[in-house]
Short mmCIF file of C-alpha atoms (C1' of nucleotides) in Angstrom, two decimals:
data_model
loop_
_atom_site.label_atom_id
_atom_site.label_comp_id
_atom_site.label_asym_id
_atom_site.label_seq_id
_atom_site.Cartn_x
_atom_site.Cartn_y
_atom_site.Cartn_z
CA MET J 1 1.68 -31.10 -0.11
CA ARG J 2 1.07 -30.41 3.35
CA ARG J 3 4.54 -30.67 4.66
CA LEU J 4 5.80 -28.31 1.63
CA VAL J 5 3.60 -25.54 2.49
CA GLN J 6 4.58 -25.72 6.07
CA ARG J 7 8.18 -25.27 5.10
CA ARG J 8 8.24 -23.12 2.32
CA GLY J 9 4.80 -21.73 2.04
CA TYR J 10 2.37 -21.59 -1.08
CA ASN J 11 4.86 -20.14 -3.53
CA GLY J 12 7.67 -21.68 -2.25
CA PHE J 13 7.39 -24.94 -3.62
CA GLY J 14 6.64 -26.10 -7.72
CA LEU J 15 4.14 -28.51 -8.67
CA THR J 16 6.97 -30.72 -10.38
CA GLU J 17 8.62 -31.00 -7.28
CA LEU J 18 5.15 -32.02 -5.14
CA LEU J 19 4.17 -34.44 -8.06
CA ALA J 20 7.63 -35.94 -7.81
CA ASP J 21 7.28 -36.55 -3.98
CA ALA J 22 4.04 -38.18 -4.33
CA GLY J 23 5.41 -40.03 -7.61
CA ALA J 24 2.36 -39.00 -9.55
CA PRO J 25 2.66 -37.41 -12.69
CA LYS J 26 1.20 -34.08 -13.56
CA GLY J 27 -2.17 -35.51 -15.97
CA VAL J 28 -3.18 -37.11 -12.98
CA LEU J 29 -3.77 -33.52 -10.90
CA TYR J 30 -5.54 -31.70 -13.86
CA HIS J 31 -7.79 -34.80 -13.86
CA HIS J 32 -8.79 -34.22 -10.58
CA PHE J 33 -7.86 -30.97 -9.71
CA PRO J 34 -9.11 -28.93 -12.97
CA GLY J 35 -8.38 -26.10 -11.27
CA GLY J 36 -4.68 -26.75 -10.91
CA LYS J 37 -2.61 -25.29 -8.03
CA VAL J 38 -5.18 -23.21 -6.35
CA ALA J 39 -7.66 -25.71 -6.47
CA LEU J 40 -5.39 -28.53 -4.80
CA ALA J 41 -4.40 -25.49 -2.18
CA VAL J 42 -7.81 -25.18 -1.28
CA GLU J 43 -8.84 -28.74 -0.81
CA ALA J 44 -5.50 -28.98 1.65
CA VAL J 45 -6.55 -26.34 3.66
CA GLN J 46 -9.88 -27.53 4.40
CA ARG J 47 -8.07 -30.71 5.18
CA SER J 48 -5.68 -28.84 7.38
CA ALA J 49 -8.58 -26.92 9.25
CA GLU J 50 -11.00 -30.08 9.88
CA SER J 51 -7.51 -31.68 11.53
CA THR J 52 -6.85 -28.62 13.23
CA VAL J 53 -10.47 -28.28 14.45
CA ALA J 54 -10.36 -32.27 15.11
CA SER J 55 -7.37 -32.15 17.75
CA LEU J 56 -9.04 -28.70 19.34
CA ARG J 57 -11.80 -30.57 19.88
CA ALA J 58 -10.25 -33.61 21.19
CA VAL J 59 -8.01 -31.82 24.03
CA LEU J 60 -10.71 -29.66 25.12
CA ALA J 61 -12.82 -32.84 25.27
CA GLU J 62 -10.02 -34.55 27.56
CA LYS J 63 -9.01 -32.01 29.64
CA ARG J 64 -11.24 -30.80 32.49
CA THR J 65 -10.90 -26.80 32.21
CA VAL J 66 -10.79 -24.71 29.05
CA LYS J 67 -7.62 -23.63 30.82
CA ALA J 68 -5.63 -27.12 30.71
CA ALA J 69 -7.18 -27.58 27.30
CA LEU J 70 -6.01 -24.69 25.99
CA VAL J 71 -2.34 -24.87 27.37
CA ALA J 72 -1.80 -28.31 26.25
CA TRP J 73 -3.53 -27.61 22.69
CA LEU J 74 -0.56 -24.65 22.50
CA GLU J 75 2.06 -26.13 23.97
CA GLY J 76 1.78 -29.49 21.46
CA ALA J 77 1.92 -27.14 18.50
CA ALA J 78 4.68 -25.75 20.28
CA GLU J 79 6.44 -28.97 20.43
CA ARG J 80 5.93 -30.53 17.52
CA LEU J 81 7.03 -26.88 15.88
CA GLU J 82 10.18 -27.65 17.86
CA LYS J 83 10.74 -31.39 17.30
CA SER J 84 10.79 -30.64 13.22
CA GLY J 85 13.65 -28.09 13.73
CA PHE J 86 10.74 -25.25 13.69
CA ALA J 87 10.49 -26.32 10.23
CA ASN J 88 6.85 -27.28 10.01
CA GLY J 89 4.48 -24.34 11.02
CA CYS J 90 0.78 -23.75 10.45
CA PRO J 91 0.26 -24.10 6.67
CA LEU J 92 -2.98 -22.29 6.92
CA ALA J 93 -1.46 -19.12 8.62
CA THR J 94 1.31 -19.00 6.03
CA ILE J 95 -1.01 -19.66 2.68
CA THR J 96 -3.24 -16.57 4.68
CA LEU J 97 -0.58 -14.08 4.20
CA GLU J 98 0.59 -15.03 0.84
CA THR J 99 -2.77 -15.60 -1.30
CA ALA J 100 -5.09 -13.37 0.72
CA ALA J 101 -4.69 -10.30 -1.84
CA THR J 102 -4.22 -12.26 -4.94
CA GLU J 103 -6.42 -15.82 -4.53
CA PRO J 104 -10.13 -14.95 -3.69
CA ALA J 105 -11.23 -18.17 -3.60
CA LEU J 106 -7.92 -19.89 -1.03
CA ARG J 107 -8.84 -16.50 1.21
CA GLU J 108 -12.23 -17.97 1.59
CA ALA J 109 -11.52 -21.21 2.37
CA LEU J 110 -8.92 -19.97 4.68
CA ASP J 111 -11.91 -17.52 6.13
CA ALA J 112 -13.80 -20.69 6.78
CA ALA J 113 -11.05 -22.11 8.63
CA PHE J 114 -10.24 -20.02 10.85
CA SER J 115 -14.16 -19.02 11.68
CA GLN J 116 -14.66 -22.84 12.54
CA LEU J 117 -11.63 -22.91 14.70
CA ARG J 118 -12.92 -19.93 16.85
CA ALA J 119 -16.54 -21.58 16.42
CA ALA J 120 -15.30 -24.63 18.48
CA LEU J 121 -13.73 -22.68 20.95
CA ALA J 122 -16.52 -20.46 21.77
CA GLU J 123 -19.05 -22.83 21.83
CA THR J 124 -16.92 -24.48 24.62
CA LEU J 125 -16.21 -21.51 26.23
CA THR J 126 -20.06 -20.53 26.40
CA SER J 127 -20.49 -24.10 27.88
CA GLU J 128 -18.14 -23.08 30.90
CA GLY J 129 -20.99 -20.46 31.68
CA ARG J 130 -19.32 -17.53 29.72
CA SER J 131 -21.58 -15.07 27.53
CA ARG J 132 -21.77 -15.41 24.17
CA ALA J 133 -19.97 -12.14 23.37
CA GLN J 134 -17.25 -12.97 25.67
CA ALA J 135 -16.72 -16.63 24.25
CA GLU J 136 -15.99 -14.76 20.97
CA ARG J 137 -13.95 -12.45 22.15
CA LEU J 138 -11.82 -14.72 23.73
CA SER J 139 -11.96 -17.41 21.20
CA ALA J 140 -10.49 -14.42 18.93
CA LEU J 141 -7.64 -13.26 21.04
CA PHE J 142 -6.80 -17.20 21.79
CA ILE J 143 -6.43 -18.07 18.25
CA SER J 144 -4.73 -14.61 17.30
CA ALA J 145 -2.32 -15.33 20.10
CA TYR J 146 -1.88 -19.18 18.99
CA GLU J 147 -0.74 -17.92 15.38
CA GLY J 148 1.49 -15.05 16.22
CA ALA J 149 3.17 -16.95 19.10
CA LEU J 150 4.33 -19.72 16.66
CA LEU J 151 5.07 -16.94 14.15
CA GLN J 152 7.72 -15.48 16.59
CA ALA J 153 8.81 -19.27 17.74
CA ARG J 154 9.55 -19.70 13.90
CA ALA J 155 11.73 -16.32 13.69
CA ALA J 156 13.35 -16.84 17.00
CA ARG J 157 13.69 -21.07 16.78
CA ASP J 158 12.83 -21.23 20.73
CA THR J 159 9.63 -21.80 21.74
CA SER J 160 10.06 -19.46 25.16
CA ILE J 161 7.72 -17.37 23.20
CA VAL J 162 5.08 -19.08 22.75
CA VAL J 163 5.21 -19.97 26.73
CA SER J 164 5.36 -16.67 27.50
CA THR J 165 2.05 -15.75 25.50
CA LEU J 166 0.75 -18.19 27.43
CA ARG J 167 1.62 -17.40 31.07
CA ALA J 168 0.13 -13.84 29.97
CA LEU J 169 -2.77 -15.17 28.56
CA GLU J 170 -3.88 -17.61 31.83
CA PRO J 171 -5.59 -15.20 33.54
CA LEU J 172 -8.09 -14.65 31.18
CA LEU J 173 -8.97 -18.52 30.60
CA THR J 174 -9.88 -18.95 34.22
CA PRO J 175 -13.76 -19.17 34.28
CA ASP J 176 -14.72 -17.15 36.84
CA PRO J 177 -13.36 -13.75 36.44
CA ALA J 178 -14.79 -11.40 34.13
CA MET U 1 9.67 -3.76 -2.29
CA ARG U 2 7.91 -3.45 1.09
CA ARG U 3 4.70 -3.25 -0.89
CA LEU U 4 5.28 -6.32 -2.92
CA VAL U 5 6.26 -8.51 0.13
CA GLN U 6 3.18 -7.22 1.83
CA ARG U 7 0.81 -8.02 -1.00
CA ARG U 8 2.22 -11.05 -1.96
CA GLY U 9 5.07 -12.35 -0.14
CA TYR U 10 8.81 -12.67 -0.61
CA ASN U 11 8.45 -15.50 -3.03
CA GLY U 12 5.37 -14.24 -4.81
CA PHE U 13 7.35 -11.53 -6.89
CA GLY U 14 10.43 -11.75 -8.97
CA LEU U 15 13.44 -9.10 -9.10
CA THR U 16 12.61 -8.44 -12.82
CA GLU U 17 9.19 -6.98 -11.45
CA LEU U 18 10.54 -5.17 -8.12
CA LEU U 19 13.28 -3.66 -10.41
CA ALA U 20 10.81 -2.37 -13.40
CA ASP U 21 8.91 -0.54 -10.61
CA ALA U 22 11.92 0.88 -9.16
CA GLY U 23 13.06 1.86 -12.47
CA ALA U 24 16.55 0.31 -11.97
CA PRO U 25 18.27 -2.43 -14.15
CA LYS U 26 19.86 -5.87 -12.78
CA GLY U 27 23.22 -4.53 -12.69
CA VAL U 28 22.68 -2.00 -9.70
CA LEU U 29 21.14 -4.49 -7.53
CA TYR U 30 24.13 -6.64 -7.73
CA HIS U 31 26.38 -3.66 -7.18
CA HIS U 32 24.88 -3.05 -4.04
CA PHE U 33 23.56 -6.14 -2.94
CA PRO U 34 25.78 -8.81 -3.96
CA GLY U 35 24.18 -11.33 -1.86
CA GLY U 36 21.26 -10.66 -4.25
CA LYS U 37 17.29 -11.27 -3.04
CA VAL U 38 18.03 -12.51 0.25
CA ALA U 39 20.71 -9.77 1.39
CA LEU U 40 17.89 -7.26 -0.02
CA ALA U 41 15.02 -9.05 2.06
CA VAL U 42 17.37 -8.60 5.01
CA GLU U 43 17.69 -4.83 4.51
CA ALA U 44 13.90 -4.69 3.82
CA VAL U 45 13.25 -6.33 7.17
CA GLN U 46 15.25 -3.92 9.31
CA ARG U 47 13.98 -1.20 7.66
CA SER U 48 10.36 -2.10 8.14
CA ALA U 49 11.58 -3.35 12.16
CA GLU U 50 12.62 0.10 12.61
CA SER U 51 9.58 2.11 11.44
CA THR U 52 7.40 -1.03 13.38
CA VAL U 53 9.16 -0.02 16.22
CA ALA U 54 9.37 3.97 15.82
CA SER U 55 5.44 3.68 15.28
CA LEU U 56 5.06 1.75 18.51
CA ARG U 57 7.24 4.41 20.62
CA ALA U 58 5.27 7.56 19.08
CA VAL U 59 2.20 6.26 20.08
CA LEU U 60 2.99 4.85 23.27
CA ALA U 61 4.58 8.59 24.11
CA GLU U 62 1.85 10.20 22.46
CA LYS U 63 -1.00 8.37 24.78
CA ARG U 64 -1.30 8.65 28.37
CA THR U 65 -1.51 5.23 29.17
CA VAL U 66 -0.11 1.44 27.86
CA LYS U 67 -3.60 0.29 27.34
CA ALA U 68 -4.86 3.55 25.12
CA ALA U 69 -1.79 3.52 23.17
CA LEU U 70 -2.03 -0.47 22.22
CA VAL U 71 -5.60 0.12 21.68
CA ALA U 72 -4.69 3.14 19.54
CA TRP U 73 -2.03 1.31 17.63
CA LEU U 74 -3.54 -2.28 16.65
CA GLU U 75 -6.68 -0.43 15.67
CA GLY U 76 -4.63 2.05 13.42
CA ALA U 77 -3.08 -1.31 12.18
CA ALA U 78 -6.09 -2.61 11.04
CA GLU U 79 -7.72 0.33 9.96
CA ARG U 80 -4.24 0.93 7.14
CA LEU U 81 -4.83 -2.80 6.30
CA GLU U 82 -8.61 -2.52 5.71
CA LYS U 83 -7.74 1.08 3.35
CA SER U 84 -5.43 -0.98 1.54
CA GLY U 85 -8.47 -3.56 0.87
CA PHE U 86 -6.46 -6.09 2.98
CA ALA U 87 -3.56 -5.94 0.76
CA ASN U 88 -1.01 -4.54 2.67
CA GLY U 89 -0.02 -6.91 5.66
CA CYS U 90 2.84 -7.04 8.10
CA PRO U 91 5.84 -7.92 5.78
CA LEU U 92 7.38 -9.34 8.69
CA ALA U 93 5.03 -11.79 9.67
CA THR U 94 4.83 -12.96 5.90
CA ILE U 95 8.69 -13.24 5.26
CA THR U 96 9.02 -15.08 8.71
CA LEU U 97 6.77 -17.98 7.66
CA GLU U 98 8.04 -18.37 4.20
CA THR U 99 11.61 -18.11 5.08
CA ALA U 100 12.17 -19.32 8.77
CA ALA U 101 12.95 -22.50 7.60
CA THR U 102 15.22 -22.37 4.68
CA GLU U 103 16.98 -18.63 5.05
CA PRO U 104 18.81 -18.40 8.18
CA ALA U 105 20.13 -14.61 7.57
CA LEU U 106 16.57 -13.48 6.94
CA ARG U 107 15.42 -15.46 9.88
CA GLU U 108 17.97 -14.06 12.28
CA ALA U 109 17.02 -10.60 11.07
CA LEU U 110 13.28 -11.48 11.48
CA ASP U 111 14.18 -12.76 15.04
CA ALA U 112 15.66 -9.35 15.84
CA ALA U 113 12.85 -7.46 14.66
CA PHE U 114 10.03 -8.89 16.98
CA SER U 115 12.84 -8.93 19.92
CA GLN U 116 12.88 -5.29 19.31
CA LEU U 117 9.08 -4.60 19.46
CA ARG U 118 9.06 -6.68 22.40
CA ALA U 119 11.59 -4.86 23.97
CA ALA U 120 10.17 -1.97 23.19
CA LEU U 121 6.98 -2.92 24.79
CA ALA U 122 8.22 -4.50 27.56
CA GLU U 123 10.27 -1.36 28.49
CA THR U 124 7.07 0.80 28.59
CA LEU U 125 5.07 -1.57 30.58
CA THR U 126 7.66 -1.88 33.48
CA SER U 127 7.57 2.09 33.59
CA GLU U 128 4.31 1.85 34.03
CA GLY U 129 4.91 -0.54 37.33
CA ARG U 130 5.06 -4.04 36.31
CA SER U 131 7.68 -6.37 37.25
CA ARG U 132 9.99 -7.25 34.28
CA ALA U 133 9.03 -10.83 33.99
CA GLN U 134 5.12 -9.52 33.81
CA ALA U 135 6.13 -7.14 31.34
CA GLU U 136 7.67 -9.41 29.10
CA ARG U 137 4.88 -12.09 28.95
CA LEU U 138 2.54 -9.34 28.32
CA SER U 139 4.87 -7.85 25.62
CA ALA U 140 5.00 -11.64 24.04
CA LEU U 141 0.95 -11.76 24.43
CA PHE U 142 0.36 -8.53 22.75
CA ILE U 143 2.68 -9.20 19.67
CA SER U 144 1.27 -12.55 19.44
CA ALA U 145 -2.40 -10.93 19.27
CA TYR U 146 -1.22 -8.34 16.93
CA GLU U 147 0.22 -10.35 14.13
CA GLY U 148 -2.56 -13.16 14.78
CA ALA U 149 -5.11 -10.93 14.87
CA LEU U 150 -4.03 -8.88 11.63
CA LEU U 151 -3.70 -12.56 9.55
CA GLN U 152 -7.01 -13.41 10.20
CA ALA U 153 -8.47 -10.06 9.55
CA ARG U 154 -6.73 -10.67 6.06
CA ALA U 155 -8.22 -14.12 5.58
CA ALA U 156 -12.05 -12.40 6.93
CA ARG U 157 -11.50 -9.25 4.89
CA ASP U 158 -13.23 -7.87 8.30
CA THR U 159 -11.18 -5.90 10.78
CA SER U 160 -13.67 -6.91 13.34
CA ILE U 161 -11.67 -9.77 14.42
CA VAL U 162 -9.34 -7.15 15.69
CA VAL U 163 -11.49 -5.42 17.41
CA SER U 164 -12.78 -8.47 19.32
CA THR U 165 -8.90 -9.54 19.91
CA LEU U 166 -8.54 -5.99 21.76
CA ARG U 167 -11.64 -6.15 23.40
CA ALA U 168 -10.43 -9.84 25.13
CA LEU U 169 -7.21 -8.20 25.92
CA GLU U 170 -8.21 -5.00 27.50
CA PRO U 171 -8.55 -6.46 30.97
CA LEU U 172 -4.79 -7.48 31.20
CA LEU U 173 -3.81 -4.15 29.83
CA THR U 174 -5.15 -1.94 32.98
CA PRO U 175 -2.21 -1.40 34.91
CA ASP U 176 -3.52 -2.41 38.48
CA PRO U 177 -4.64 -5.90 38.51
CA ALA U 178 -1.96 -8.58 38.56
"C1'" DG C 1 -13.57 -59.97 -28.26
"C1'" DA C 2 -14.70 -55.36 -29.78
"C1'" DT C 3 -15.74 -51.03 -28.54
"C1'" DT C 4 -15.85 -47.17 -25.09
"C1'" DC C 5 -14.29 -44.05 -21.98
"C1'" DT C 6 -12.12 -42.87 -17.57
"C1'" DA C 7 -7.57 -42.06 -15.49
"C1'" DT C 8 -2.47 -42.28 -15.84
"C1'" DA C 9 1.71 -41.27 -17.50
"C1'" DG C 10 4.72 -37.39 -19.25
"C1'" DA C 11 6.68 -34.78 -23.10
"C1'" DC C 12 6.04 -30.38 -23.98
"C1'" DC C 13 4.98 -25.37 -23.81
"C1'" DG C 14 5.83 -20.51 -23.11
"C1'" DG C 15 7.11 -17.46 -19.36
"C1'" DT C 16 9.51 -16.11 -15.53
"C1'" DC C 17 12.65 -17.27 -11.98
"C1'" DG C 18 17.27 -15.47 -9.57
"C1'" DG C 19 21.74 -14.66 -10.86
"C1'" DT C 20 25.87 -13.63 -14.22
"C1'" DC C 21 28.62 -10.64 -17.26
"C1'" DC C 22 30.23 -7.30 -19.98
"C1'" DA C 23 30.01 -3.15 -22.57
"C1'" DG C 24 30.13 1.58 -21.80
"C1'" DC C 25 29.03 5.66 -19.49
"C1'" DG C 26 30.28 9.76 -16.83
"C1'" DC C 27 33.24 11.57 -12.75
"C1'" DA C 28 37.58 12.41 -10.59
"C1'" DA C 29 42.41 12.14 -10.59
"C1'" DG C 30 46.41 13.83 -13.14
"C1'" DC Z 1 42.57 15.89 -22.96
"C1'" DT Z 2 43.91 11.31 -21.23
"C1'" DT Z 3 43.49 8.03 -18.14
"C1'" DG Z 4 41.29 4.52 -14.70
"C1'" DC Z 5 37.85 2.89 -12.47
"C1'" DG Z 6 33.09 2.38 -10.13
"C1'" DC Z 7 28.70 2.79 -11.55
"C1'" DT Z 8 24.86 1.38 -14.70
"C1'" DG Z 9 22.19 -0.46 -18.34
"C1'" DG Z 10 20.39 -4.63 -19.78
"C1'" DA Z 11 21.23 -8.86 -22.73
"C1'" DC Z 12 21.72 -13.25 -21.45
"C1'" DC Z 13 22.04 -17.85 -18.62
"C1'" DG Z 14 20.16 -22.63 -17.24
"C1'" DA Z 15 16.55 -23.94 -14.55
"C1'" DC Z 16 12.32 -24.09 -13.27
"C1'" DC Z 17 7.39 -22.16 -13.00
"C1'" DG Z 18 1.97 -23.31 -13.86
"C1'" DG Z 19 -0.44 -25.73 -17.22
"C1'" DT Z 20 -1.24 -28.51 -21.53
"C1'" DC Z 21 -1.93 -31.81 -24.46
"C1'" DT Z 22 -1.33 -36.55 -26.64
"C1'" DA Z 23 -1.11 -41.13 -26.00
"C1'" DT Z 24 -2.35 -45.61 -23.98
"C1'" DA Z 25 -3.05 -48.68 -20.23
"C1'" DG Z 26 -6.99 -50.97 -18.23
"C1'" DA Z 27 -11.45 -51.40 -16.34
"C1'" DA Z 28 -16.51 -51.70 -18.18
"C1'" DT Z 29 -19.75 -52.58 -21.10
"C1'" DC Z 30 -22.47 -55.23 -24.40
#
DNA sequence: GATTCTATAGACCGGTCGGTCCAGCGCAAG
DNA sequence: CTTGCGCTGGACCGACCGGTCTATAGAATC
């Protein structure tokens, strides 16, 4: 599921293909997910959000500074993208753009996902001494830059745009300035 | 075409619906676009890129500082998004995430589109006294932030994330600092 | 062992997909 | 007026879409 969405988007694959991959027949899916494809995607979004938040928290805990952590996190994402031949993008971003206007349940799950991501980052930023307002603004910027940079990298089949984005962002990530 | 992609993505609508909207039969489409849906989308991407670059250039020419121009540009995009009920997003971003891995011709057109956008911005940034390298980095960041912020705004059905992103970005947009 | 119920398997549904093809309309050349 | 042809209109194609439904396998209860 995750891989299919990453590569081709929510509307880019069919349930038949998904189930064939998983070796499961349709009856199973509609037994566990009476809501069909949308319900399945909601679950996938929640799982994806959890693992993304977890990986962000992990790198924030591992690195000494927020700046080092965020650089490592975004560079890691770019590296994984490149290693997949620029096929495996962020599933949250893709589903958002495809379905935000047509599937309210999915849109809400995506909103929650991005909120969690921003909140996790903002939390650490405040612990580094920033005001809550500043931490929230910077989190918004960083997550925006993260998604936008990876998006452009996919179009270009080149991660240098991610590196450029990160270099421009670095002055804001050092703890002492405004 | 543009509106359909903005709302539902490349895979979210069918040619039958598109042609019904336009009041044209299929024969016409395949006469003018033998490449089918992909060729049609390539053309749409090029048009969209042109008009986006033009709107960026216009606001850069109109405002006294780059900072004022970029704030106005992104806030304008957020306002249009909100006015459409958060339905009309950036078509370039959506098509990129859906098709970058599967449609090389489309991916190249999208790469060109983002490159033009970054180049137009970088050009003005150098004319404001920045080095070429700095201008390119800041362009990369701004376009990334632009796409990422609008994406999150669609998920949230709320433009405040765009405002936050912009506030965090402002220190980098004033001409004098590093 | 008989009964009950949940979970699985997959055939099947109408609808829509992107794409093809041909009949014929209408204009331009002679 | 006739001919030729570029363009248009839309029926039609096989494939696949998301979703439904029935038969039954298998575990749990008594």
